[in-house]
Coordinates of C-alpha atoms in Angstrom, one line a residue:
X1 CA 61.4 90.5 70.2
X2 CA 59.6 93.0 68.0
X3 CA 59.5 96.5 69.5
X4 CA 58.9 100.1 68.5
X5 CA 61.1 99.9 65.2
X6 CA 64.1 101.9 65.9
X7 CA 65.6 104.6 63.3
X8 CA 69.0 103.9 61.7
X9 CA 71.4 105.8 59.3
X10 CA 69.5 106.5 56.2
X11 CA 66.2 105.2 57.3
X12 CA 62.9 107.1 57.6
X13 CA 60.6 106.0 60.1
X14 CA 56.8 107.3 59.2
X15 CA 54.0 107.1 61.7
X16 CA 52.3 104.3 59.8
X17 CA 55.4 102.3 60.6
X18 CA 55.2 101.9 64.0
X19 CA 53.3 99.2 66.1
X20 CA 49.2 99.9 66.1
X21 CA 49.7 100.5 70.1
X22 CA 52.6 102.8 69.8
X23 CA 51.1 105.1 66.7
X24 CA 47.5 105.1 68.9
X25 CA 49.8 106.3 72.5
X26 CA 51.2 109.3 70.0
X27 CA 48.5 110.3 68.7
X28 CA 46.0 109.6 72.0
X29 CA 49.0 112.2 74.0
X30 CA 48.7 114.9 71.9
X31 CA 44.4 114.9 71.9
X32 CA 45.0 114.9 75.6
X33 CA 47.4 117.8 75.7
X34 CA 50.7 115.9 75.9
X35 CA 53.7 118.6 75.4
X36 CA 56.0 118.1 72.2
X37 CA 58.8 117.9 74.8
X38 CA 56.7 114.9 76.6
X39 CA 56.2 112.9 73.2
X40 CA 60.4 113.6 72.0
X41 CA 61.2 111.9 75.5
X42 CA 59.0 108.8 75.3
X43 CA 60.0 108.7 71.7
X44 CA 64.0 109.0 72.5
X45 CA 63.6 106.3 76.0
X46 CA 61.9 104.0 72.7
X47 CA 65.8 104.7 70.4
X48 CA 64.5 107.0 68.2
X49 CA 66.4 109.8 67.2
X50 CA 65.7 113.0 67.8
X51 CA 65.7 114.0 64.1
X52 CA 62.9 111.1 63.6
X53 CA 60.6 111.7 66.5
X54 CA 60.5 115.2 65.6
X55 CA 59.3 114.0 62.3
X56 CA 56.9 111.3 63.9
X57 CA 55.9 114.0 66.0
X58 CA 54.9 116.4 63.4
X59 CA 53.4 113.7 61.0
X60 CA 51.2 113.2 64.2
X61 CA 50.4 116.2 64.8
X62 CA 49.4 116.7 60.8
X63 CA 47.4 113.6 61.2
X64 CA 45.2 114.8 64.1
X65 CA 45.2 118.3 62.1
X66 CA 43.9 116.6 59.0
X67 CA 41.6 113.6 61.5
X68 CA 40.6 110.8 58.8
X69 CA 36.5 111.8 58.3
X70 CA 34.3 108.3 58.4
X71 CA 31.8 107.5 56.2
X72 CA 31.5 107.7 52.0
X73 CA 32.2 105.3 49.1
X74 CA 35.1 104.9 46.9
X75 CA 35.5 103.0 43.7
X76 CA 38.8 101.8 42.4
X77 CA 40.1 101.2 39.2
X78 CA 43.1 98.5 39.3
X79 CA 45.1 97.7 35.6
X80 CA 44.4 94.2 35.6
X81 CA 41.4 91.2 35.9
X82 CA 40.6 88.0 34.5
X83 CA 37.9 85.9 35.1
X84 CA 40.1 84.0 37.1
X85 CA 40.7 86.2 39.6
X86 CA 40.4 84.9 42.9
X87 CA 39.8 84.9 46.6
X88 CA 42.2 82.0 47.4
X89 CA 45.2 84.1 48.9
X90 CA 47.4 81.0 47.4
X91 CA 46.5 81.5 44.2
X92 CA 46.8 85.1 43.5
X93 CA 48.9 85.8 40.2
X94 CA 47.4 89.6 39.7
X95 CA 48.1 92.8 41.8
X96 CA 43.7 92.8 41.3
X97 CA 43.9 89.8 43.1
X98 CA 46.6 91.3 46.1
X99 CA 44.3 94.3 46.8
X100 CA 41.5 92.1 47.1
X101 CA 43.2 90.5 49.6
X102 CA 43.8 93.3 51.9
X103 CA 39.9 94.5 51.8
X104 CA 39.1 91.3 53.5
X105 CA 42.0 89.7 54.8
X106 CA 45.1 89.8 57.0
X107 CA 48.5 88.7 57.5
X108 CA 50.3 88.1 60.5
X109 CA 52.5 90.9 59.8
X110 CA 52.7 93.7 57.4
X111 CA 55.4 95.6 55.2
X112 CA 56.4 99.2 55.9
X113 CA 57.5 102.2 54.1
X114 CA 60.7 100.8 55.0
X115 CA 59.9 97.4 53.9
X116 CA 60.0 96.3 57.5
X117 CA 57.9 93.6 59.0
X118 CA 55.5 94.7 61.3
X119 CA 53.1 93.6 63.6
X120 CA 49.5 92.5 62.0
X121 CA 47.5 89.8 63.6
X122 CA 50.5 88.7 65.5
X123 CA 51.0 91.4 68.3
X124 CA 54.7 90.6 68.4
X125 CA 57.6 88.2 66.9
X126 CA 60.7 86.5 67.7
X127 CA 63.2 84.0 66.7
X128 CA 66.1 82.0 67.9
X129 CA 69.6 83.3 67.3
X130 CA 70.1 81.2 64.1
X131 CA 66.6 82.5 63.1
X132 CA 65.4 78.5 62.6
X133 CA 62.6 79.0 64.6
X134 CA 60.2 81.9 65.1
X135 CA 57.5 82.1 68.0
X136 CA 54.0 84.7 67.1
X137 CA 52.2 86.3 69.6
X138 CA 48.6 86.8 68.5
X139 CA 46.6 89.6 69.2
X140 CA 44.1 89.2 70.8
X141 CA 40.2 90.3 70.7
X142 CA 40.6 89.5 66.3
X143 CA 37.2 87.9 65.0
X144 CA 36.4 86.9 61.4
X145 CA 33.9 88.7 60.0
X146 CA 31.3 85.8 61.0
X147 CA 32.4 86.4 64.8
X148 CA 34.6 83.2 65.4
X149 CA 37.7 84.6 67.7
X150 CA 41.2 83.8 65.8
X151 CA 43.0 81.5 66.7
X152 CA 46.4 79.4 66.5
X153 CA 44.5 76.7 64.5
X154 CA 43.5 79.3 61.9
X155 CA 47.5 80.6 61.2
X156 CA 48.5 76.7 61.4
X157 CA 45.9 76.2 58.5
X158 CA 46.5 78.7 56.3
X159 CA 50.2 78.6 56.3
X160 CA 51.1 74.9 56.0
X161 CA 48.0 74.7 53.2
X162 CA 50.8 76.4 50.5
X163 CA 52.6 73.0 51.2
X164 CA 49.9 70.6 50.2
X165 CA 50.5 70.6 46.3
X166 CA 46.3 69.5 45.8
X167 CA 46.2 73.1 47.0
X168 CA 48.0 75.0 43.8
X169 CA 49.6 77.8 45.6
X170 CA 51.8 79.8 43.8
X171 CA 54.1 80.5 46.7
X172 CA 54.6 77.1 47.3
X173 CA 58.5 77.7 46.6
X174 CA 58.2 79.8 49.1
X175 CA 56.8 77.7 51.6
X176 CA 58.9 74.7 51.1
X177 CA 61.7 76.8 53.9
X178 CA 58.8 75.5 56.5
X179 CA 59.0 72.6 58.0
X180 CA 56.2 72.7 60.5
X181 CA 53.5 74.8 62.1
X182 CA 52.5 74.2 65.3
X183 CA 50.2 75.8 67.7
X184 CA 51.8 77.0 71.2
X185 CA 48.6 77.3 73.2
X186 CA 45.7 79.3 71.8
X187 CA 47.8 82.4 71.4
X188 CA 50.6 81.7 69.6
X189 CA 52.1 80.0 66.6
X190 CA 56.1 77.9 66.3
X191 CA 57.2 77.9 63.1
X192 CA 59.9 75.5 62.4
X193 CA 61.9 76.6 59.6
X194 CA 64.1 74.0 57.5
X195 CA 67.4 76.6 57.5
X196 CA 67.8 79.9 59.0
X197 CA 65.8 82.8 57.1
X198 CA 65.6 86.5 58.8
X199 CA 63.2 87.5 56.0
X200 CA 60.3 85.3 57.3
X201 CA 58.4 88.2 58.8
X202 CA 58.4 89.9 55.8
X203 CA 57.7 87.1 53.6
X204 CA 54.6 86.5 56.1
X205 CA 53.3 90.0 55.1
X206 CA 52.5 89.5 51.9
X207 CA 49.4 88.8 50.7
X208 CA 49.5 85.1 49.7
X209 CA 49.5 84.2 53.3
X210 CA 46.8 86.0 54.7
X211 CA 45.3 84.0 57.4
X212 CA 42.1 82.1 56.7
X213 CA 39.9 80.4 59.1
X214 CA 40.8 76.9 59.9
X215 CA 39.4 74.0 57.2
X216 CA 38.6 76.9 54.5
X217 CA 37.7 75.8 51.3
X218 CA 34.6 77.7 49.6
X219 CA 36.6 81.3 48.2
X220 CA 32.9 82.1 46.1
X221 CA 33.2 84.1 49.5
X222 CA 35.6 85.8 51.8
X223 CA 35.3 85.3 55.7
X224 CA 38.6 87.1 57.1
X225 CA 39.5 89.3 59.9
X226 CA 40.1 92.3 57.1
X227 CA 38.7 95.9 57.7
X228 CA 35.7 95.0 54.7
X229 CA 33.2 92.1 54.6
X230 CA 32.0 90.5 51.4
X231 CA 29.1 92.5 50.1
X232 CA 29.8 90.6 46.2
X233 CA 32.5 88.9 44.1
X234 CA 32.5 88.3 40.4
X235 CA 35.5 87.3 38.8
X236 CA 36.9 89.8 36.4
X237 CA 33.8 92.2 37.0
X238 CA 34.0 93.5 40.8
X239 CA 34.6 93.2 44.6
X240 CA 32.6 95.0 46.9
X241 CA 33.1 95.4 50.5
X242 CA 31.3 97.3 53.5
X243 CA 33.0 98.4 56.7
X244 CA 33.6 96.0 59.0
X245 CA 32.2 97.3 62.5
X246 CA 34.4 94.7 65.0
X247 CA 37.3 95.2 62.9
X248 CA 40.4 94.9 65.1
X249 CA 42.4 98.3 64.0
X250 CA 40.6 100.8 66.6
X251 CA 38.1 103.6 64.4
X252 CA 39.3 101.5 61.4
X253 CA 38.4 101.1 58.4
X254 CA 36.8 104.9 57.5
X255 CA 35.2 104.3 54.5
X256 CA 31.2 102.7 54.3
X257 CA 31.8 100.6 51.0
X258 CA 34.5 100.0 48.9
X259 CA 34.5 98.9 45.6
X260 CA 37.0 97.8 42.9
X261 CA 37.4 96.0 39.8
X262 CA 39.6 96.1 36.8
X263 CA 39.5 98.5 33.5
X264 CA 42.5 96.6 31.3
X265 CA 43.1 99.3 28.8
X266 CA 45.2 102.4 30.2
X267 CA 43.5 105.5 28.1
X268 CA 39.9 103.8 30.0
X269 CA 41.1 103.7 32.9
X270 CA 42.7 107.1 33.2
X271 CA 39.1 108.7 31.4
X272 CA 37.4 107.4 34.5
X273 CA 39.5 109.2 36.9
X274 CA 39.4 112.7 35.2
X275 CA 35.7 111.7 34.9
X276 CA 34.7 111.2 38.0
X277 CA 33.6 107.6 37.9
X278 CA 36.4 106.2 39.9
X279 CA 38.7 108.1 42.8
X280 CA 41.4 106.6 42.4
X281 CA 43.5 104.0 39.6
X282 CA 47.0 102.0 39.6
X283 CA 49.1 101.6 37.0
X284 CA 48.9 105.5 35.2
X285 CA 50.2 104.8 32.3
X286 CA 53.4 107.7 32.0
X287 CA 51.9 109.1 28.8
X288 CA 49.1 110.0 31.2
X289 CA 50.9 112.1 33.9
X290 CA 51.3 115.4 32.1
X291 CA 47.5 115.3 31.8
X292 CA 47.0 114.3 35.3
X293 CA 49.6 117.1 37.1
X294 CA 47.6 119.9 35.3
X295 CA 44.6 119.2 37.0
X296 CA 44.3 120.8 40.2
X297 CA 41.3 118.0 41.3
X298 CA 43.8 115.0 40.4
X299 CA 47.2 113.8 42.4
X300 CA 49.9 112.0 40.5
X301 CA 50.8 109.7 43.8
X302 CA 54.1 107.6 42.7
X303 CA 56.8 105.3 44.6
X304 CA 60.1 104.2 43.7
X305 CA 60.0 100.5 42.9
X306 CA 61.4 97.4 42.2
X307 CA 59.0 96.5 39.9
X308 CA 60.8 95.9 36.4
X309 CA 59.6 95.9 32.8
X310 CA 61.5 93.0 30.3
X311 CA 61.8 91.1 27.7
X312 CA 61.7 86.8 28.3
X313 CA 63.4 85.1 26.3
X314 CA 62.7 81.2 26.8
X315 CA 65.6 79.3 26.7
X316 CA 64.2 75.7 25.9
X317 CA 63.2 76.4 22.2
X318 CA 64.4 78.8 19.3
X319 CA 65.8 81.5 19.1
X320 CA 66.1 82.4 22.5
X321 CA 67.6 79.2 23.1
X322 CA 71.1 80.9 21.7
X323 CA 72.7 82.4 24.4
X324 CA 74.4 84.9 21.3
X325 CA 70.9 86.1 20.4
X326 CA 70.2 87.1 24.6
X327 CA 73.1 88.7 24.0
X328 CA 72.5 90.3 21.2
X329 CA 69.1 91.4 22.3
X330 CA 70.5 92.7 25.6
X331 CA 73.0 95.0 23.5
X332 CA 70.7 96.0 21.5
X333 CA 67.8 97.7 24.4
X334 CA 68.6 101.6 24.6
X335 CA 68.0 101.8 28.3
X336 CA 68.3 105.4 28.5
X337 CA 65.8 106.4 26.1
X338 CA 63.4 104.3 27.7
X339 CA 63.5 105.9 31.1
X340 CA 63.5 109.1 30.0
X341 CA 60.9 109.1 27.3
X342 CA 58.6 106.0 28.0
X343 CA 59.0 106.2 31.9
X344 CA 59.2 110.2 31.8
X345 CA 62.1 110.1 34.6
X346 CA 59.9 107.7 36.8
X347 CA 62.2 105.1 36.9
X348 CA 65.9 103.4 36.9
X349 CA 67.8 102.0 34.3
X350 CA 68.2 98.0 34.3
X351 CA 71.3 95.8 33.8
X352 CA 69.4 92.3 33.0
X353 CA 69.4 91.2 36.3
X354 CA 66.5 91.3 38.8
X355 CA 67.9 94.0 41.1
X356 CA 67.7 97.9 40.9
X357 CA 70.5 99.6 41.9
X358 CA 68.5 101.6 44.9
X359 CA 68.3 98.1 46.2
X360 CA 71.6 97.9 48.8
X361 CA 72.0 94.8 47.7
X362 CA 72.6 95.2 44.1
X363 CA 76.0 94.4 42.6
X364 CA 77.9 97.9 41.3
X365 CA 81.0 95.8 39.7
X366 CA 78.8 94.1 37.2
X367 CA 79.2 96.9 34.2
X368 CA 76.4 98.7 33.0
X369 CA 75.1 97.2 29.8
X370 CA 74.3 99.9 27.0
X371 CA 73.5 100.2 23.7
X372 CA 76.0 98.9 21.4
X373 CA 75.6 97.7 17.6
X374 CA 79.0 96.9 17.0
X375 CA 78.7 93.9 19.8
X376 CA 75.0 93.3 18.6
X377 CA 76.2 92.8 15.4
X378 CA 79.1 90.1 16.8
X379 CA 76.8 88.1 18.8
X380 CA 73.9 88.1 15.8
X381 CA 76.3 86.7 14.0
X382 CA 77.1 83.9 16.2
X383 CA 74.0 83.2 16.0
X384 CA 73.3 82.8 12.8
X385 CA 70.8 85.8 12.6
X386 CA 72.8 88.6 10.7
X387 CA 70.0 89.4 8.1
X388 CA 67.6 87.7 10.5
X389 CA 64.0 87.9 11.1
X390 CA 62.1 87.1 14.5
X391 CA 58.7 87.5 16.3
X392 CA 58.3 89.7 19.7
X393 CA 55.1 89.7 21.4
X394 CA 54.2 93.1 23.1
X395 CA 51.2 93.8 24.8
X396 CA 49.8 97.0 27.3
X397 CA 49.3 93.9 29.7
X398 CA 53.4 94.5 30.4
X399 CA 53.3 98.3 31.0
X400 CA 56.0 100.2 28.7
X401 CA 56.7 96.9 26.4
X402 CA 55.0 98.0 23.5
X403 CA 56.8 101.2 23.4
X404 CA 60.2 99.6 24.3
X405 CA 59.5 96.7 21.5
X406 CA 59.2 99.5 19.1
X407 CA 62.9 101.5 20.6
X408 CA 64.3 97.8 20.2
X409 CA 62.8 97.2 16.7
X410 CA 64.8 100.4 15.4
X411 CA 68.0 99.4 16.8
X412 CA 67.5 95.9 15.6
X413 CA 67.3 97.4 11.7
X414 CA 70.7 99.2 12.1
X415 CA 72.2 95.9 13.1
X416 CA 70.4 93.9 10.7
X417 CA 67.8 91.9 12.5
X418 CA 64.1 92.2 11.6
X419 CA 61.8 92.4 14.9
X420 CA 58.3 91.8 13.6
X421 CA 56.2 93.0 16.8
X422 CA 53.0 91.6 17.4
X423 CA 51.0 93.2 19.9
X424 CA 48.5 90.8 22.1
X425 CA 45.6 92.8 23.4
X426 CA 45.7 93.0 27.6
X427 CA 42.6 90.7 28.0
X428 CA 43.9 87.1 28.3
X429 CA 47.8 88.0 27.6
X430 CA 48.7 86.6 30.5
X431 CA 46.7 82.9 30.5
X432 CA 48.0 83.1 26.7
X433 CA 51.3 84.5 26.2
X434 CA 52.9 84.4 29.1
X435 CA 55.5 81.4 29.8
X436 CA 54.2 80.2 26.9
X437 CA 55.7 82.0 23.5
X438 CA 59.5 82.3 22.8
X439 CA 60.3 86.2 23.0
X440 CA 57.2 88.5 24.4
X441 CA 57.3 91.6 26.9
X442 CA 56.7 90.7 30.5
X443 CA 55.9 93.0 34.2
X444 CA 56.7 91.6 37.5
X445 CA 55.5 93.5 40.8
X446 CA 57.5 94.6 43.4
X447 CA 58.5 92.0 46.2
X448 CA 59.8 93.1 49.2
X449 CA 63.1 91.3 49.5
X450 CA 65.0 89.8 46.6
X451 CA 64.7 86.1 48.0
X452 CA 61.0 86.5 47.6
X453 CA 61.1 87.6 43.8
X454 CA 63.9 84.9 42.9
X455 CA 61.9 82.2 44.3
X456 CA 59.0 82.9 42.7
X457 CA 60.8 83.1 39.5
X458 CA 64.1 81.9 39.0
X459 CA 64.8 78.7 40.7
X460 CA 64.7 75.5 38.7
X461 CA 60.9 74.2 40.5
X462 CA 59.4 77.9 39.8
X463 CA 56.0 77.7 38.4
X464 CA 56.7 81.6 37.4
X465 CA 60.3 81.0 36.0
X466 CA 59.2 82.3 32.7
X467 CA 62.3 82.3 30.4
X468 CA 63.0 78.4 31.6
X469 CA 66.0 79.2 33.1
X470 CA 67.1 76.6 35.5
X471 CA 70.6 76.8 36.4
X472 CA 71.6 74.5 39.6
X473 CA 74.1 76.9 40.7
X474 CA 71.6 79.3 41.2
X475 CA 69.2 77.5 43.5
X476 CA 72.2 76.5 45.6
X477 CA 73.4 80.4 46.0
X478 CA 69.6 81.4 46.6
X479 CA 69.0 78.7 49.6
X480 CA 72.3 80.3 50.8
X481 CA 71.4 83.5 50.9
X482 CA 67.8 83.0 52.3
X483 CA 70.0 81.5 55.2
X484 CA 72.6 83.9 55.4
X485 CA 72.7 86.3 58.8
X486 CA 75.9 88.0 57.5
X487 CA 74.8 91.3 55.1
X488 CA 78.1 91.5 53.6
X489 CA 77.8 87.6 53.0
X490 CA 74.5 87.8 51.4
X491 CA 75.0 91.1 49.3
X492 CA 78.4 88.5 47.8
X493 CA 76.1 86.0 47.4
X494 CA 73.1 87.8 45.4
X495 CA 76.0 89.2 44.0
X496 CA 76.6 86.3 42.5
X497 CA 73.5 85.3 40.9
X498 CA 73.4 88.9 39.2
X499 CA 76.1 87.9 37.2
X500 CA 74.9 84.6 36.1
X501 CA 71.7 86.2 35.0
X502 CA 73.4 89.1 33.3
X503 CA 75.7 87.2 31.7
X504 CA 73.6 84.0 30.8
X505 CA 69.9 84.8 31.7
X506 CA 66.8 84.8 29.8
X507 CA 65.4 88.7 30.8
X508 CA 66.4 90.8 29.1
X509 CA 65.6 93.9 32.0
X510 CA 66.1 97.4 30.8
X511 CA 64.2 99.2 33.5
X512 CA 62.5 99.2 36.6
X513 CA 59.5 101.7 37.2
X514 CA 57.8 103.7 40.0
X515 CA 54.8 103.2 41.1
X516 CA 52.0 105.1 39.6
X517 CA 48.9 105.9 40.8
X518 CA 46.4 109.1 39.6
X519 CA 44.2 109.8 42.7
X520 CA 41.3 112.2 43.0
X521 CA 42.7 115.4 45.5
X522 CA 39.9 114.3 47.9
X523 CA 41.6 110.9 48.7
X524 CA 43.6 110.5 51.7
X525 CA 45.4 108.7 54.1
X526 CA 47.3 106.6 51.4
X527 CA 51.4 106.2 52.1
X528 CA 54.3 105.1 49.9
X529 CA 54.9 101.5 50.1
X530 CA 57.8 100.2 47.8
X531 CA 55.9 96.7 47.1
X532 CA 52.9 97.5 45.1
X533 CA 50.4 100.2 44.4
X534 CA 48.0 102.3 46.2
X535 CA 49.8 102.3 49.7
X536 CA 51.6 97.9 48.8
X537 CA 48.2 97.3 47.9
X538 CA 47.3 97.7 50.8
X539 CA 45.1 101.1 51.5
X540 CA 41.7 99.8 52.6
X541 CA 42.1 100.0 56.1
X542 CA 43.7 103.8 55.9
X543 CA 42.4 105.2 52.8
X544 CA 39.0 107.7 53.3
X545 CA 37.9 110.5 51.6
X546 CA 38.0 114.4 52.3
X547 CA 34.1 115.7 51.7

């Protein structure tokens, strides 16, 4: 059963972590004159250390310092839009579309600091010791923003529709571990899983299964349970959403009206933050960060990530078919350089695999690759490229590409391959370029556990498995270790596939990137969340403004 999380070894527990009841009986103590001693002994009965509660307790005691003021608008700049952005949680492709989602929607659970599953919409959580089978408790007193009470039909709906292939979701891969959906009662939800997977909660919290009312089909609108209803929606122009007075998160949300929308082109979107125009922006691109530190009305807000910057190299046509020219392109990416200088320190080096070493569950005996001509060379060679000439497609769309296509096409020259770069303007790049050309720069978000990201992206079926590489040994070790209880089993198992993929892959990885956001000094209530910007995308329900 899901209870107050407890602190481990290594782990952090912030006050935004902790189940809405148990952050609310904190914080409701100490406004009624609850002792610190009182709180560190209710927090210590719960199993949290004393280290931790004393850091719960003074983050609480900060937070009623600095109370969250009501009221105010805020307009938000994300790095990306289309005119295909969407409402339809199943088809969200952009981290636009993800935000959107959590103005006007929910999940049934959502992702910590710690990357912890915690309790949403459902009030609680369990499963069966071989984790086949999970049981949610909903929460009650949750209404839609049109004042129909959630229920079990609604998370039955909206999480077997990713199944239903007339439906187009792009976490179908994903969904295909479910076997069935069933209401238990009004109030609760069994989910019938076809082989043992621990992660569910968290895959549960993010945003392509936010839960939809029942039969929902019309997304020109949004009707959620989310902390903002639908004031307007244009594709690729703006969303705007006003509080949402019978929202189920107690004094929640704090702002009057939120709007966002998308400026594609970095140097734009940083100008409207020193500007004024907007309060806060994702993406910042790194060249922007001195600029935004010396500004005492600005706040560089960043968060180690597993979001990774790469090169694809298709393997079903030429030249990336030749597993010597992966190679060769993989020897050739100075990986240094390009955390230091492009990234300015904000980052970790990449070993063409999907996992950064932070991650506990990345493989240290797979040798770091570096920069090395002499082995370029070889493998060009092989490939019949020595003296070569070859098209890479770079675009700001994939933050950092351009500038890492342009380290890559100097150490090409020295080995004797020509990279002509051609750089594809941000608007369309991705409905364009993506999984469609040869060799081009490409950015994937942050998921929050490695299952998630390889499904979406590397098994054989992936509609996002953008170099083509479909190797059956793979899917087999990724079905294993989304069933595997055993840590040390599963770390040998991912293990495993980040050799395949260093060694034969098409991504070419050289580096994986905070999080960075540029923030007006006057927005607050925003944490570090390891699975997107602004908070995991998720800030509209704790963001407001200082006056």
């Amino acid at each position: 059963m899901q209870h107050l999380p407890k602190s481990r070894p290594g782990q952090t527990l912030g006050l935004d972590d902790l189940r809405i009841e148990d952050r609310e009986r904190i914080l409701d103590g100490l406004k009624r004159g609850a002792s610190r001693r009182d709180i560190l002994q209710w927090l210590g009965g719960a199993g949290i250390a004393a280290v931790t509660g004393a850091g719960l307790l003074t983050q609480a005691q900060d937070a009623i310092a600095q109370t969250p003021k009501r009221g105010g608008k805020m307009r938000v700049a994300g790095h990306s839009s289309s005119a295909k952005d969407t409402l339809d949680p199943a088809k969200q492709t952009l981290s636009t579309d993800y935000i959107r989602g959590y103005i006007f929607f929910n999940g049934l659970t959502r992702i910590d600091s710690n990357t912890v599953a915690q309790p949403e919409l459902a009030e609680s959580f369990e499963s069966n010791p071989t984790a086949t089978e999970w049981v949610f408790k909903l929460r009650r007193g949750v209404e839609f923003h049109d004042g129909k009470a959630l229920t079990a039909q609604d998370v039955v709906y909206s999480l077997m529709r990713h199944k239903d292939p007339a439906v187009g979701s792009v976490a179908k891969s994903l969904s295909e571990l479910i076997d069935t959906v069933t209401a238990d009662g009004t109030g609760a939800v069994r989910v019938k899983l076809k082989s043992a997977y621990a992660d569910l909660p968290i895959m549960l919290g993010t945003s392509h299964f936010m839960i939809l009312k029942d039969g929902t089909k019309d997304f020109t609108t949004a009707v959620g349970t989310g902390p903002y209803k639908m004031k307007e929606f244009s594709p690729g122009v703006r969303s705007i959403g006003t509080r949402n007075p019978n929202y189920f998160k107690q004094g929640r949300p704090y702002l009057d009206e939120l709007e966002f929308f998308g400026i594609q082109d970095g140097v734009a979107r940083v100008n409207a933050l020193i500007s004024g125009d907007v309060q806060a922006i994702t993406n910042l691109p790194p060249s922007a960060i001195d600029e935004i530190k010396s500004r005492p009305n600005l706040v560089l807000f960043n968060t180690p990530s597993s979001t990774f910057t790469e090169f694809a190299m298709m393997v079903d046509r030429k030249p990336t078919d030749s597993l010597d020219f992966r190679l060769a392109i993989k020897y050739l990416l100075d990986r240094e350089r390009y955390v230091k200088t492009v990234l300015k320190g904000y980052g970790q080096i990449g070993n063409d695999h999907v996992v950064p070493p932070s991650n506990p569950l990345y493989n240290k005996a797979i040798a770091q690759r570096t920069l090395d001509l002499d082995k370029a060379k070889f493998h060009l060679g092989k490939a019949g490229l020595t003296n070569g000439r070859v098209e890479l497609i770079v675009s700001d769309a994939a933050i950092g590409s351009v500038e890492m296509g342009q380290i890559l096409q100097q150490s090409a020259a020295r080995a004797g391959l020509t990279i002509d770069l051609k750089r594809e303007p941000a608007d369309g790049f991705w409905s364009n370029i993506w999984l469609k050309r040869a060799f081009y720069g490409s950015q994937w978000n942050a998921r929050p556990t490695v299952d998630i990201l390889l499904s979406l992206g590397w098994t054989s079926a992936a509609a996002w498995n953008e170099a083509a590489f479909k190797d059956p040994t793979i899917d087999k070790l990724i079905l294993q270790g989304r069933s595997e209880l055993d840590q040390a089993k599963r770390k040998q198992i991912y293990g495993e596939i980040q050799t395949i993929l260093h060694e034969q892959g098409g991504n070419a990885v050289y580096g994986f990137s905070d999080f960075l956001d540029g923030l007006s000094a006057k927005v607050k209530g925003i944490t570090q969340v390891p699975v997107g910007y602004l908070g995991g995308y998720a800030f509209p329900d704790t963001v407001w403004l200082e006056s």
